[in-house]
Amino acid sequence: MRLSRRRNGFGPLDKAVAVLVPLVLVAVGVVVYLALRPDDCAGGLVKRDGECVGVTDGAFAADDGLEELIRAVADENARVRRAWEDPEQGQAPMPYGRIALMMPFTSDDASAMTADMIRRALAGAHAAQIRANSGSGPHYQLLLAPDGKDLDQWQPVVDDLVDLADDRRSPLVGVTGLPSSTPETRNAMKALSARRIATVGPVITSADMNAPYFFKTSPNNSMFVDALDHYLKKNKGAGKGFLVYDSRPDDVYARNLHRLLEKKFGTAYGLRQRSASFLGSTGPAAGIPQRFQSAAQKICLTQSDTVFFAGRDQDLPALVKRLSQEPSCDRSRPVRILKVGIGLEPTLTTDELTQMLRETRTRIVAASSVTPAWWTRALRPAPGAPAGLGGFLRVFKDLDERYGIGEKALDDGYAIMYHDAFTLLADAYDKSYSEANEKQGGDAGTPSPTRTPTKDDVYNTLINAGLVERDGRLLCTNCLQGAAGTYAFEQSAETRQWPMCKPVPVIEHPAPRGTRTTSTYRTFEDTFRHPCP
């Protein structure tokens, strides 16, 4: 049979094939790309609601500016694992524990942590890891545990951490991070506590954030308010107060601080009659944030000289700017804005804002966990700095030179407090490990993994680091010598795992002319007969 010849070279069937073949090739290409492309969530993390969450010892994608630091942590983690599983010739295997850093690694304008806060916190924790791994005791992996920019993906992260706690060869020593006093953080800390995993909040300050296994290296809002009271007794002012508070009902921190300020200063400074609210920028959309026009007008019309701020540092610059624009203000009268927090956020000390403060005769007075007065521009300890600051500064300076942590990288206190939180857990594990593996008889060599301390041993060590009185002095027993001070913890209904004898400096910005010599408030010091060590 002879095939008929087509009159043209491209019939209907050819046209169909010409259309379908490229489509098939494109589809096959897409399938191959999806199968072979790198995992969106590297390091074993899982994507939930568009974010990579979970626990990993490796590198993964995060906010811009974090990649090199995350890679440095991953490289150190790999080195620690090799030193145990495949040590260099002639060296004994080096046992190690794991400390998880549970916090966001991504951010947006309404996140609990800004990108700068995340970078500084990670640098502080990594500095502590490097310092711990330079010693002769167990070494440490710093596990990274992203729980979402809004802290709302905590449940799968906690599930992964619970699984790691059962590893007896390289156990989960504890968890740090949990950066913000929110309902999500409260749920996470309670879930970890229920599984008897020691957890440290480096920058948690809301006084009602408590759980049996939850420790805090920063003072709480009540202690900060007491430090402000200590300051005001020596700097009374005119006694005309005004309270500006964040009205978000889901912000545990702001609500707790609002209540404490009213309780402490409400009568003396007339805060129940003089107050105004605003909507903070941290949290889900609920209206236009940082509207301070009403607050600024009322402050100026009442000629208030002492403004108490119950909000987050991110919102305070907007209040300062609005006050500087208020025409009803009497610029001849000095005004001070009292706040609490971990440190002095760099956005509060920019040249622009500082000039506004000077022109309007306004000063920020901050009760803090750390103060820039503790270090020099060359990142060396200044006179009067905590004894443990120098070792941290040496390592942090090297990290800053390598990775560029940012301008005024220590001022907000995040790097220092995250360092101390990691160090608290590492020290507790070191002590537990040493005691569990004390040489008996002629025993020598690397201890058997069967004598590896558990998470319960770490907790029992933490709660027995306390203070004792002897011969007219207050002495530390196993206190943490942190970069932010020497302080202790103990299990009691009064302390509830908040730091004891932690210094709470009060910062004034712009600094007043001349020197003011005032004693530094120390947490729980008034419960002892003798001064804190």
Short mmCIF file of C-alpha atoms in Angstrom, two decimals:
data_model
loop_
_atom_site.label_atom_id
_atom_site.label_comp_id
_atom_site.label_asym_id
_atom_site.label_seq_id
_atom_site.Cartn_x
_atom_site.Cartn_y
_atom_site.Cartn_z
CA MET A 1 0.00 0.00 0.00
CA ARG A 2 1.36 3.29 -1.03
CA LEU A 3 1.14 6.10 1.44
CA SER A 4 -0.43 9.20 0.02
CA ARG A 5 1.81 12.21 -0.13
CA ARG A 6 0.71 15.32 1.72
CA ARG A 7 0.38 18.44 -0.31
CA ASN A 8 2.05 20.47 2.48
CA GLY A 9 4.78 19.44 4.91
CA PHE A 10 2.86 20.07 8.15
CA GLY A 11 -0.46 18.32 8.67
CA PRO A 12 -2.88 18.38 11.67
CA LEU A 13 -1.13 15.51 13.44
CA ASP A 14 2.23 17.20 13.06
CA LYS A 15 0.81 20.36 14.57
CA ALA A 16 -0.55 18.47 17.57
CA VAL A 17 2.79 16.75 18.12
CA ALA A 18 4.62 20.06 17.76
CA VAL A 19 2.51 21.55 20.55
CA LEU A 20 2.48 18.54 22.89
CA VAL A 21 6.18 17.63 22.78
CA PRO A 22 7.44 20.95 24.20
CA LEU A 23 4.77 20.81 26.89
CA VAL A 24 5.81 17.30 27.85
CA LEU A 25 9.47 18.32 27.88
CA VAL A 26 8.68 21.30 30.09
CA ALA A 27 6.67 19.12 32.47
CA VAL A 28 9.46 16.55 32.64
CA GLY A 29 11.95 19.34 33.27
CA VAL A 30 9.86 20.70 36.12
CA VAL A 31 9.57 17.24 37.70
CA VAL A 32 13.32 16.68 37.38
CA TYR A 33 14.06 20.12 38.85
CA LEU A 34 11.73 19.56 41.78
CA ALA A 35 13.30 16.17 42.41
CA LEU A 36 16.88 17.37 42.19
CA ARG A 37 16.76 20.93 43.55
CA PRO A 38 18.21 21.55 47.03
CA ASP A 39 15.72 21.14 49.85
CA ASP A 40 14.02 24.45 50.63
CA CYS A 41 14.58 23.62 54.29
CA ALA A 42 18.13 22.41 54.62
CA GLY A 43 19.55 20.68 57.65
CA GLY A 44 16.51 18.50 58.27
CA LEU A 45 14.16 21.41 58.97
CA VAL A 46 10.54 21.19 57.80
CA LYS A 47 8.49 23.89 56.10
CA ARG A 48 5.38 24.95 58.01
CA ASP A 49 3.27 27.93 56.97
CA GLY A 50 6.06 29.07 54.68
CA GLU A 51 8.83 28.94 57.29
CA CYS A 52 11.54 26.37 57.97
CA VAL A 53 11.24 25.10 61.54
CA GLY A 54 12.73 22.29 63.60
CA VAL A 55 16.14 21.51 65.09
CA THR A 56 19.42 21.20 63.20
CA ASP A 57 23.18 21.20 63.73
CA GLY A 58 23.75 22.31 60.14
CA ALA A 59 23.32 25.40 57.98
CA PHE A 60 20.05 26.65 56.52
CA ALA A 61 18.57 29.73 54.88
CA ALA A 62 17.62 32.62 57.18
CA ASP A 63 17.56 36.42 57.21
CA ASP A 64 20.19 38.28 55.22
CA GLY A 65 23.29 38.86 57.28
CA LEU A 66 22.99 35.59 59.22
CA GLU A 67 24.42 33.16 56.67
CA GLU A 68 28.09 33.41 57.68
CA LEU A 69 27.32 33.14 61.39
CA ILE A 70 25.04 30.14 60.86
CA ARG A 71 27.75 28.49 58.75
CA ALA A 72 30.32 29.16 61.49
CA VAL A 73 28.07 27.44 64.04
CA ALA A 74 27.51 24.50 61.68
CA ASP A 75 31.27 24.13 61.10
CA GLU A 76 31.94 24.16 64.85
CA ASN A 77 29.21 21.57 65.36
CA ALA A 78 30.79 19.32 62.74
CA ARG A 79 34.21 19.69 64.37
CA VAL A 80 32.75 18.75 67.76
CA ARG A 81 31.14 15.63 66.30
CA ARG A 82 34.37 14.56 64.59
CA ALA A 83 36.32 14.96 67.84
CA TRP A 84 34.02 12.34 69.36
CA GLU A 85 33.32 9.98 66.47
CA ASP A 86 36.64 10.19 64.59
CA PRO A 87 39.30 11.92 66.72
CA GLU A 88 42.65 12.79 65.28
CA GLN A 89 45.37 10.21 65.70
CA GLY A 90 46.60 9.96 69.26
CA GLN A 91 43.71 11.90 70.77
CA ALA A 92 41.01 10.44 72.98
CA PRO A 93 37.38 10.89 71.90
CA MET A 94 35.98 14.14 73.27
CA PRO A 95 32.43 13.74 74.65
CA TYR A 96 29.94 16.47 73.91
CA GLY A 97 26.52 17.73 74.84
CA ARG A 98 23.98 19.73 72.89
CA ILE A 99 22.43 23.07 73.72
CA ALA A 100 19.55 24.20 71.53
CA LEU A 101 19.00 27.85 70.58
CA MET A 102 15.23 28.13 70.11
CA MET A 103 14.28 31.46 68.54
CA PRO A 104 13.32 33.05 65.20
CA PHE A 105 15.89 33.22 62.42
CA THR A 106 13.61 35.25 60.14
CA SER A 107 11.82 38.53 60.76
CA ASP A 108 9.54 41.23 59.44
CA ASP A 109 8.32 44.59 60.72
CA ALA A 110 6.00 43.01 63.32
CA SER A 111 8.26 40.17 64.49
CA ALA A 112 9.24 39.44 68.06
CA MET A 113 12.92 39.94 67.11
CA THR A 114 14.41 42.27 64.53
CA ALA A 115 17.08 40.99 62.15
CA ASP A 116 19.72 42.90 64.16
CA MET A 117 18.56 41.34 67.43
CA ILE A 118 18.73 37.87 65.90
CA ARG A 119 22.28 38.43 64.65
CA ARG A 120 23.49 39.77 67.99
CA ALA A 121 21.82 36.95 69.94
CA LEU A 122 23.31 34.29 67.69
CA ALA A 123 26.77 35.87 67.94
CA GLY A 124 26.55 35.88 71.75
CA ALA A 125 25.52 32.21 71.91
CA HIS A 126 28.25 31.24 69.43
CA ALA A 127 30.84 33.15 71.48
CA ALA A 128 29.81 31.08 74.51
CA GLN A 129 30.07 27.88 72.46
CA ILE A 130 33.60 28.76 71.36
CA ARG A 131 34.63 29.55 74.93
CA ALA A 132 33.12 26.32 76.28
CA ASN A 133 34.82 24.25 73.57
CA SER A 134 38.23 25.74 74.35
CA GLY A 135 38.29 24.00 77.74
CA SER A 136 39.29 20.49 78.71
CA GLY A 137 35.78 19.35 79.70
CA PRO A 138 32.97 18.18 77.44
CA HIS A 139 32.44 20.13 74.26
CA TYR A 140 29.15 21.43 72.92
CA GLN A 141 27.10 21.62 69.79
CA LEU A 142 24.91 24.68 69.41
CA LEU A 143 21.74 23.31 67.82
CA LEU A 144 19.71 25.89 65.94
CA ALA A 145 15.96 25.60 66.51
CA PRO A 146 13.95 28.12 64.45
CA ASP A 147 10.37 28.36 65.69
CA GLY A 148 9.00 30.97 63.28
CA LYS A 149 9.26 34.74 63.11
CA ASP A 150 6.15 35.04 65.30
CA LEU A 151 7.21 32.21 67.70
CA ASP A 152 4.05 30.33 66.73
CA GLN A 153 5.73 27.16 65.40
CA TRP A 154 7.00 26.10 68.81
CA GLN A 155 5.18 22.76 69.05
CA PRO A 156 7.11 20.78 66.36
CA VAL A 157 10.37 22.26 67.68
CA VAL A 158 9.58 21.09 71.23
CA ASP A 159 8.71 17.63 69.88
CA ASP A 160 12.12 17.39 68.19
CA LEU A 161 13.91 18.60 71.33
CA VAL A 162 12.14 16.01 73.48
CA ASP A 163 13.38 13.27 71.14
CA LEU A 164 16.97 14.54 71.47
CA ALA A 165 16.78 14.55 75.26
CA ASP A 166 16.72 10.74 75.25
CA ASP A 167 20.14 10.44 73.56
CA ARG A 168 22.53 9.17 76.24
CA ARG A 169 25.74 9.42 74.20
CA SER A 170 25.47 13.10 73.23
CA PRO A 171 22.48 14.36 75.17
CA LEU A 172 20.48 17.54 74.93
CA VAL A 173 21.92 19.54 77.82
CA GLY A 174 19.20 22.19 77.76
CA VAL A 175 17.45 24.84 75.71
CA THR A 176 18.04 28.58 75.51
CA GLY A 177 16.51 31.37 73.44
CA LEU A 178 12.75 31.94 73.87
CA PRO A 179 13.25 35.66 73.30
CA SER A 180 9.96 37.34 74.03
CA SER A 181 7.29 37.32 76.76
CA THR A 182 4.36 36.15 74.62
CA PRO A 183 1.66 33.48 74.99
CA GLU A 184 3.58 31.33 72.50
CA THR A 185 6.75 31.51 74.60
CA ARG A 186 4.77 30.68 77.72
CA ASN A 187 3.32 27.59 76.04
CA ALA A 188 6.76 26.49 74.84
CA MET A 189 8.45 26.91 78.23
CA LYS A 190 5.67 25.01 79.97
CA ALA A 191 5.87 22.16 77.45
CA LEU A 192 9.65 21.87 77.90
CA SER A 193 9.30 22.06 81.67
CA ALA A 194 6.70 19.29 81.61
CA ARG A 195 9.35 17.09 79.96
CA ARG A 196 11.93 18.11 82.61
CA ILE A 197 14.22 19.92 80.16
CA ALA A 198 16.11 22.84 81.71
CA THR A 199 15.42 25.96 79.68
CA VAL A 200 16.99 29.42 80.02
CA GLY A 201 15.38 32.64 78.83
CA PRO A 202 18.24 35.11 78.18
CA VAL A 203 16.04 38.19 77.71
CA ILE A 204 12.70 37.21 79.27
CA THR A 205 11.65 39.90 81.74
CA SER A 206 7.91 39.52 82.35
CA ALA A 207 7.68 38.61 86.05
CA ASP A 208 4.91 36.06 85.47
CA MET A 209 6.89 33.94 82.98
CA ASN A 210 7.58 31.04 85.32
CA ALA A 211 7.79 27.26 85.17
CA PRO A 212 9.68 24.73 87.37
CA TYR A 213 12.44 24.08 84.79
CA PHE A 214 12.55 27.61 83.35
CA PHE A 215 15.53 29.80 84.38
CA LYS A 216 16.07 33.46 83.52
CA THR A 217 19.44 35.20 83.35
CA SER A 218 17.93 38.67 83.06
CA PRO A 219 16.17 40.44 85.94
CA ASN A 220 12.40 40.61 85.60
CA ASN A 221 10.22 43.68 85.24
CA SER A 222 9.59 43.83 88.98
CA MET A 223 13.34 43.99 89.64
CA PHE A 224 13.81 46.60 86.92
CA VAL A 225 11.04 48.70 88.47
CA ASP A 226 12.72 48.37 91.87
CA ALA A 227 15.96 49.62 90.28
CA LEU A 228 14.08 52.63 88.88
CA ASP A 229 12.66 53.26 92.34
CA HIS A 230 16.21 53.10 93.73
CA TYR A 231 17.20 55.74 91.15
CA LEU A 232 14.17 58.00 91.73
CA LYS A 233 14.70 58.15 95.48
CA LYS A 234 17.95 59.96 94.74
CA ASN A 235 16.64 61.88 91.69
CA LYS A 236 13.12 62.86 92.68
CA GLY A 237 12.32 65.50 90.08
CA ALA A 238 9.07 67.51 90.30
CA GLY A 239 6.94 64.44 91.01
CA LYS A 240 4.65 64.97 88.01
CA GLY A 241 4.37 61.61 86.33
CA PHE A 242 2.73 60.25 83.18
CA LEU A 243 2.28 56.63 82.03
CA VAL A 244 2.46 55.65 78.34
CA TYR A 245 1.58 52.00 77.78
CA ASP A 246 1.19 49.49 74.95
CA SER A 247 -2.47 48.43 74.75
CA ARG A 248 -1.94 45.09 72.96
CA PRO A 249 -3.81 42.53 75.08
CA ASP A 250 -1.61 39.63 73.88
CA ASP A 251 1.71 41.26 74.83
CA VAL A 252 2.55 39.60 78.16
CA TYR A 253 5.60 41.81 78.64
CA ALA A 254 3.85 45.15 78.21
CA ARG A 255 0.84 44.16 80.32
CA ASN A 256 3.06 42.95 83.16
CA LEU A 257 5.20 46.11 83.07
CA HIS A 258 2.12 48.35 82.94
CA ARG A 259 0.73 46.70 86.07
CA LEU A 260 4.02 46.93 87.97
CA LEU A 261 4.62 50.59 87.13
CA GLU A 262 1.13 51.52 88.28
CA LYS A 263 1.56 49.57 91.49
CA LYS A 264 4.96 51.06 92.35
CA PHE A 265 4.56 54.66 91.17
CA GLY A 266 0.83 55.16 90.64
CA THR A 267 0.16 57.09 93.83
CA ALA A 268 3.41 59.06 94.14
CA TYR A 269 3.40 60.19 90.50
CA GLY A 270 -0.35 60.36 89.80
CA LEU A 271 -0.28 57.74 87.05
CA ARG A 272 -3.91 56.70 87.46
CA GLN A 273 -4.99 60.22 86.49
CA ARG A 274 -2.33 60.78 83.82
CA SER A 275 -1.86 58.05 81.22
CA ALA A 276 -2.29 57.29 77.52
CA SER A 277 -2.12 54.11 75.47
CA PHE A 278 -0.70 53.26 72.05
CA LEU A 279 -0.62 50.22 69.80
CA GLY A 280 2.83 48.64 69.72
CA SER A 281 4.44 47.54 66.46
CA THR A 282 5.19 43.99 67.66
CA GLY A 283 2.36 41.57 66.96
CA PRO A 284 -0.40 40.86 64.45
CA ALA A 285 -2.11 43.73 62.64
CA ALA A 286 -4.66 45.41 64.91
CA GLY A 287 -4.60 48.99 63.70
CA ILE A 288 -2.00 51.68 63.02
CA PRO A 289 0.92 51.27 65.46
CA GLN A 290 2.98 53.98 67.18
CA ARG A 291 0.29 56.68 67.29
CA PHE A 292 1.68 58.97 70.00
CA GLN A 293 -0.01 62.30 69.25
CA SER A 294 -2.48 62.06 72.15
CA ALA A 295 0.21 60.92 74.60
CA ALA A 296 2.58 63.73 73.57
CA GLN A 297 -0.11 66.40 73.92
CA LYS A 298 -1.14 65.17 77.37
CA ILE A 299 2.46 64.96 78.60
CA CYS A 300 3.10 68.54 77.54
CA LEU A 301 -0.21 69.99 78.76
CA THR A 302 0.19 68.39 82.21
CA GLN A 303 3.84 69.53 82.34
CA SER A 304 4.86 66.02 83.35
CA ASP A 305 8.58 65.66 83.98
CA THR A 306 8.72 61.90 84.61
CA VAL A 307 7.27 59.70 81.85
CA PHE A 308 7.01 55.96 82.53
CA PHE A 309 7.09 53.88 79.33
CA ALA A 310 5.43 50.44 79.40
CA GLY A 311 6.30 49.25 75.92
CA ARG A 312 9.02 47.78 73.75
CA ASP A 313 12.17 49.62 72.72
CA GLN A 314 11.24 49.48 69.03
CA ASP A 315 8.39 51.92 69.69
CA LEU A 316 10.16 54.44 71.92
CA PRO A 317 11.92 56.45 69.16
CA ALA A 318 8.50 57.31 67.70
CA LEU A 319 7.40 58.74 71.08
CA VAL A 320 10.58 60.82 71.35
CA LYS A 321 10.07 62.22 67.84
CA ARG A 322 6.42 63.03 68.50
CA LEU A 323 7.30 64.83 71.73
CA SER A 324 9.92 66.88 69.88
CA GLN A 325 7.22 68.06 67.43
CA GLU A 326 4.61 68.95 70.06
CA PRO A 327 4.15 72.76 70.09
CA SER A 328 2.51 72.87 73.53
CA CYS A 329 5.63 71.63 75.30
CA ASP A 330 7.54 73.93 77.63
CA ARG A 331 11.11 73.31 76.52
CA SER A 332 12.51 75.04 79.60
CA ARG A 333 11.46 72.08 81.75
CA PRO A 334 13.58 68.89 81.55
CA VAL A 335 11.72 65.63 80.91
CA ARG A 336 12.92 62.11 81.55
CA ILE A 337 11.47 58.95 80.00
CA LEU A 338 11.89 55.92 82.25
CA LYS A 339 12.05 52.50 80.65
CA VAL A 340 13.26 48.99 81.41
CA GLY A 341 14.94 46.41 79.22
CA ILE A 342 17.98 44.31 78.49
CA GLY A 343 20.11 47.24 77.35
CA LEU A 344 20.00 50.41 75.31
CA GLU A 345 18.72 49.58 71.82
CA PRO A 346 20.97 51.26 69.20
CA THR A 347 17.93 52.96 67.62
CA LEU A 348 17.62 54.97 70.86
CA THR A 349 21.12 56.42 70.60
CA THR A 350 21.36 57.43 66.95
CA ASP A 351 22.82 60.87 66.24
CA GLU A 352 19.42 62.10 65.08
CA LEU A 353 17.51 60.94 68.14
CA THR A 354 20.23 62.04 70.54
CA GLN A 355 20.10 65.54 69.02
CA MET A 356 16.31 65.59 69.49
CA LEU A 357 16.71 64.58 73.11
CA ARG A 358 19.23 67.34 73.76
CA GLU A 359 17.20 70.02 71.98
CA THR A 360 14.06 69.16 73.94
CA ARG A 361 15.89 68.67 77.25
CA THR A 362 14.71 65.06 77.37
CA ARG A 363 16.64 62.14 78.83
CA ILE A 364 16.07 58.39 78.59
CA VAL A 365 16.57 56.62 81.93
CA ALA A 366 16.82 52.85 81.50
CA ALA A 367 17.03 50.10 84.11
CA SER A 368 18.95 47.38 82.27
CA SER A 369 20.72 44.05 82.40
CA VAL A 370 23.89 45.53 80.90
CA THR A 371 25.35 48.98 80.35
CA PRO A 372 27.85 50.32 77.77
CA ALA A 373 29.75 51.79 80.73
CA TRP A 374 31.11 48.27 81.29
CA TRP A 375 33.34 48.27 78.16
CA THR A 376 35.54 50.62 76.17
CA ARG A 377 35.38 51.42 72.46
CA ALA A 378 38.20 48.95 71.95
CA LEU A 379 35.98 46.25 73.50
CA ARG A 380 37.98 45.92 76.68
CA PRO A 381 36.48 45.81 80.19
CA ALA A 382 36.11 49.24 81.79
CA PRO A 383 36.74 49.85 85.50
CA GLY A 384 33.89 48.40 87.53
CA ALA A 385 32.86 45.90 84.85
CA PRO A 386 31.73 42.38 85.89
CA ALA A 387 34.62 39.97 86.44
CA GLY A 388 33.37 37.62 83.72
CA LEU A 389 33.11 40.22 80.96
CA GLY A 390 36.73 40.17 79.77
CA GLY A 391 36.75 36.58 78.51
CA PHE A 392 33.56 37.16 76.54
CA LEU A 393 34.84 40.40 74.99
CA ARG A 394 37.99 38.73 73.65
CA VAL A 395 35.97 36.13 71.73
CA PHE A 396 33.20 38.51 70.67
CA LYS A 397 35.67 41.03 69.27
CA ASP A 398 37.09 38.32 67.00
CA LEU A 399 33.57 37.36 65.82
CA ASP A 400 32.75 41.00 65.13
CA GLU A 401 35.89 41.42 63.03
CA ARG A 402 35.08 38.28 61.05
CA TYR A 403 31.35 38.63 60.50
CA GLY A 404 30.48 42.25 61.18
CA ILE A 405 27.91 41.89 63.94
CA GLY A 406 26.90 45.54 63.56
CA GLU A 407 27.28 49.00 65.03
CA LYS A 408 26.94 49.17 68.83
CA ALA A 409 26.64 45.39 68.78
CA LEU A 410 26.70 45.06 72.57
CA ASP A 411 24.53 48.00 73.60
CA ASP A 412 21.15 46.26 73.57
CA GLY A 413 22.54 43.48 75.77
CA TYR A 414 21.34 40.59 73.59
CA ALA A 415 24.81 39.23 72.75
CA ILE A 416 25.87 39.33 76.41
CA MET A 417 22.70 37.77 77.81
CA TYR A 418 22.60 35.00 75.19
CA HIS A 419 26.23 34.26 76.03
CA ASP A 420 25.38 33.99 79.72
CA ALA A 421 22.37 31.74 79.10
CA PHE A 422 24.45 29.24 77.08
CA THR A 423 27.26 29.42 79.63
CA LEU A 424 24.85 28.72 82.49
CA LEU A 425 23.78 25.43 80.88
CA ALA A 426 27.31 24.47 79.80
CA ASP A 427 28.71 25.12 83.28
CA ALA A 428 25.97 23.01 84.86
CA TYR A 429 26.70 20.14 82.49
CA ASP A 430 30.46 20.46 83.08
CA LYS A 431 29.95 20.23 86.83
CA SER A 432 27.54 17.32 86.51
CA TYR A 433 29.92 15.48 84.17
CA SER A 434 32.95 16.00 86.41
CA GLU A 435 31.13 14.77 89.49
CA ALA A 436 29.66 11.75 87.71
CA ASN A 437 33.08 10.75 86.37
CA GLU A 438 35.39 11.38 89.29
CA LYS A 439 38.28 8.95 89.07
CA GLN A 440 38.08 6.21 91.61
CA GLY A 441 41.05 3.98 92.36
CA GLY A 442 43.26 3.64 89.33
CA ASP A 443 40.57 4.48 86.83
CA ALA A 444 41.77 6.67 83.96
CA GLY A 445 40.92 7.57 80.40
CA THR A 446 37.74 8.81 78.78
CA PRO A 447 34.66 8.10 80.92
CA SER A 448 32.16 5.55 79.71
CA PRO A 449 29.07 6.98 78.04
CA THR A 450 26.99 5.16 80.68
CA ARG A 451 28.17 7.84 83.12
CA THR A 452 26.95 10.70 80.94
CA PRO A 453 24.75 13.01 83.03
CA THR A 454 21.10 13.32 82.13
CA LYS A 455 18.95 16.43 81.76
CA ASP A 456 17.82 15.82 85.35
CA ASP A 457 21.42 16.04 86.56
CA VAL A 458 21.81 19.38 84.78
CA TYR A 459 18.66 20.72 86.44
CA ASN A 460 19.74 19.52 89.89
CA THR A 461 23.09 21.28 89.44
CA LEU A 462 21.41 24.52 88.36
CA ILE A 463 19.10 24.78 91.35
CA ASN A 464 21.93 24.14 93.81
CA ALA A 465 23.98 27.14 92.69
CA GLY A 466 23.12 29.52 95.48
CA LEU A 467 24.34 31.97 98.10
CA VAL A 468 25.37 31.29 101.70
CA GLU A 469 26.22 33.63 104.57
CA ARG A 470 29.41 33.05 106.57
CA ASP A 471 31.58 35.20 108.83
CA GLY A 472 29.68 38.37 107.98
CA ARG A 473 29.90 37.81 104.23
CA LEU A 474 27.69 36.50 101.45
CA LEU A 475 29.44 33.78 99.46
CA CYS A 476 28.62 32.15 96.13
CA THR A 477 28.38 28.38 95.70
CA ASN A 478 28.72 27.42 92.05
CA CYS A 479 27.57 30.87 90.93
CA LEU A 480 27.64 31.78 87.26
CA GLN A 481 30.46 34.21 86.55
CA GLY A 482 28.77 35.67 83.51
CA ALA A 483 29.60 38.57 81.24
CA ALA A 484 26.67 40.45 82.84
CA GLY A 485 27.68 39.76 86.43
CA THR A 486 28.16 37.02 88.98
CA TYR A 487 24.82 35.60 90.03
CA ALA A 488 23.13 32.48 91.33
CA PHE A 489 19.91 30.50 91.18
CA GLU A 490 18.07 28.37 93.65
CA GLN A 491 14.75 26.58 93.95
CA SER A 492 12.40 28.60 96.13
CA ALA A 493 8.91 30.04 95.99
CA GLU A 494 10.38 33.54 96.22
CA THR A 495 13.08 33.45 93.56
CA ARG A 496 11.34 31.15 91.02
CA GLN A 497 14.58 30.68 89.05
CA TRP A 498 15.22 34.42 88.59
CA PRO A 499 18.88 35.46 89.08
CA MET A 500 20.05 36.34 92.58
CA CYS A 501 22.53 39.21 93.05
CA LYS A 502 22.35 40.14 89.37
CA PRO A 503 23.48 43.78 88.91
CA VAL A 504 20.83 46.10 87.44
CA PRO A 505 22.56 49.26 86.20
CA VAL A 506 20.56 52.39 85.37
CA ILE A 507 21.62 54.14 82.14
CA GLU A 508 21.02 57.82 81.41
CA HIS A 509 21.07 58.98 77.78
CA PRO A 510 22.24 61.54 76.92
CA ALA A 511 24.55 61.20 79.89
CA PRO A 512 24.36 64.11 82.34
CA ARG A 513 27.31 66.41 82.75
CA GLY A 514 29.59 65.52 85.61
CA THR A 515 29.71 62.16 87.33
CA ARG A 516 26.98 60.59 89.39
CA THR A 517 28.13 57.96 91.82
CA THR A 518 25.18 55.77 92.73
CA SER A 519 25.23 52.21 93.99
CA THR A 520 24.03 49.55 91.58
CA TYR A 521 20.86 47.72 92.50
CA ARG A 522 21.32 43.93 92.93
CA THR A 523 18.46 41.47 92.66
CA PHE A 524 17.25 39.90 95.94
CA GLU A 525 20.05 41.64 97.85
CA ASP A 526 17.57 43.00 100.40
CA THR A 527 16.69 39.42 101.43
CA PHE A 528 20.20 38.93 102.86
CA ARG A 529 21.89 40.54 105.84
CA HIS A 530 25.10 41.17 103.90
CA PRO A 531 25.92 42.72 100.50
CA CYS A 532 26.05 40.59 97.37
CA PRO A 533 29.54 39.31 96.47
#
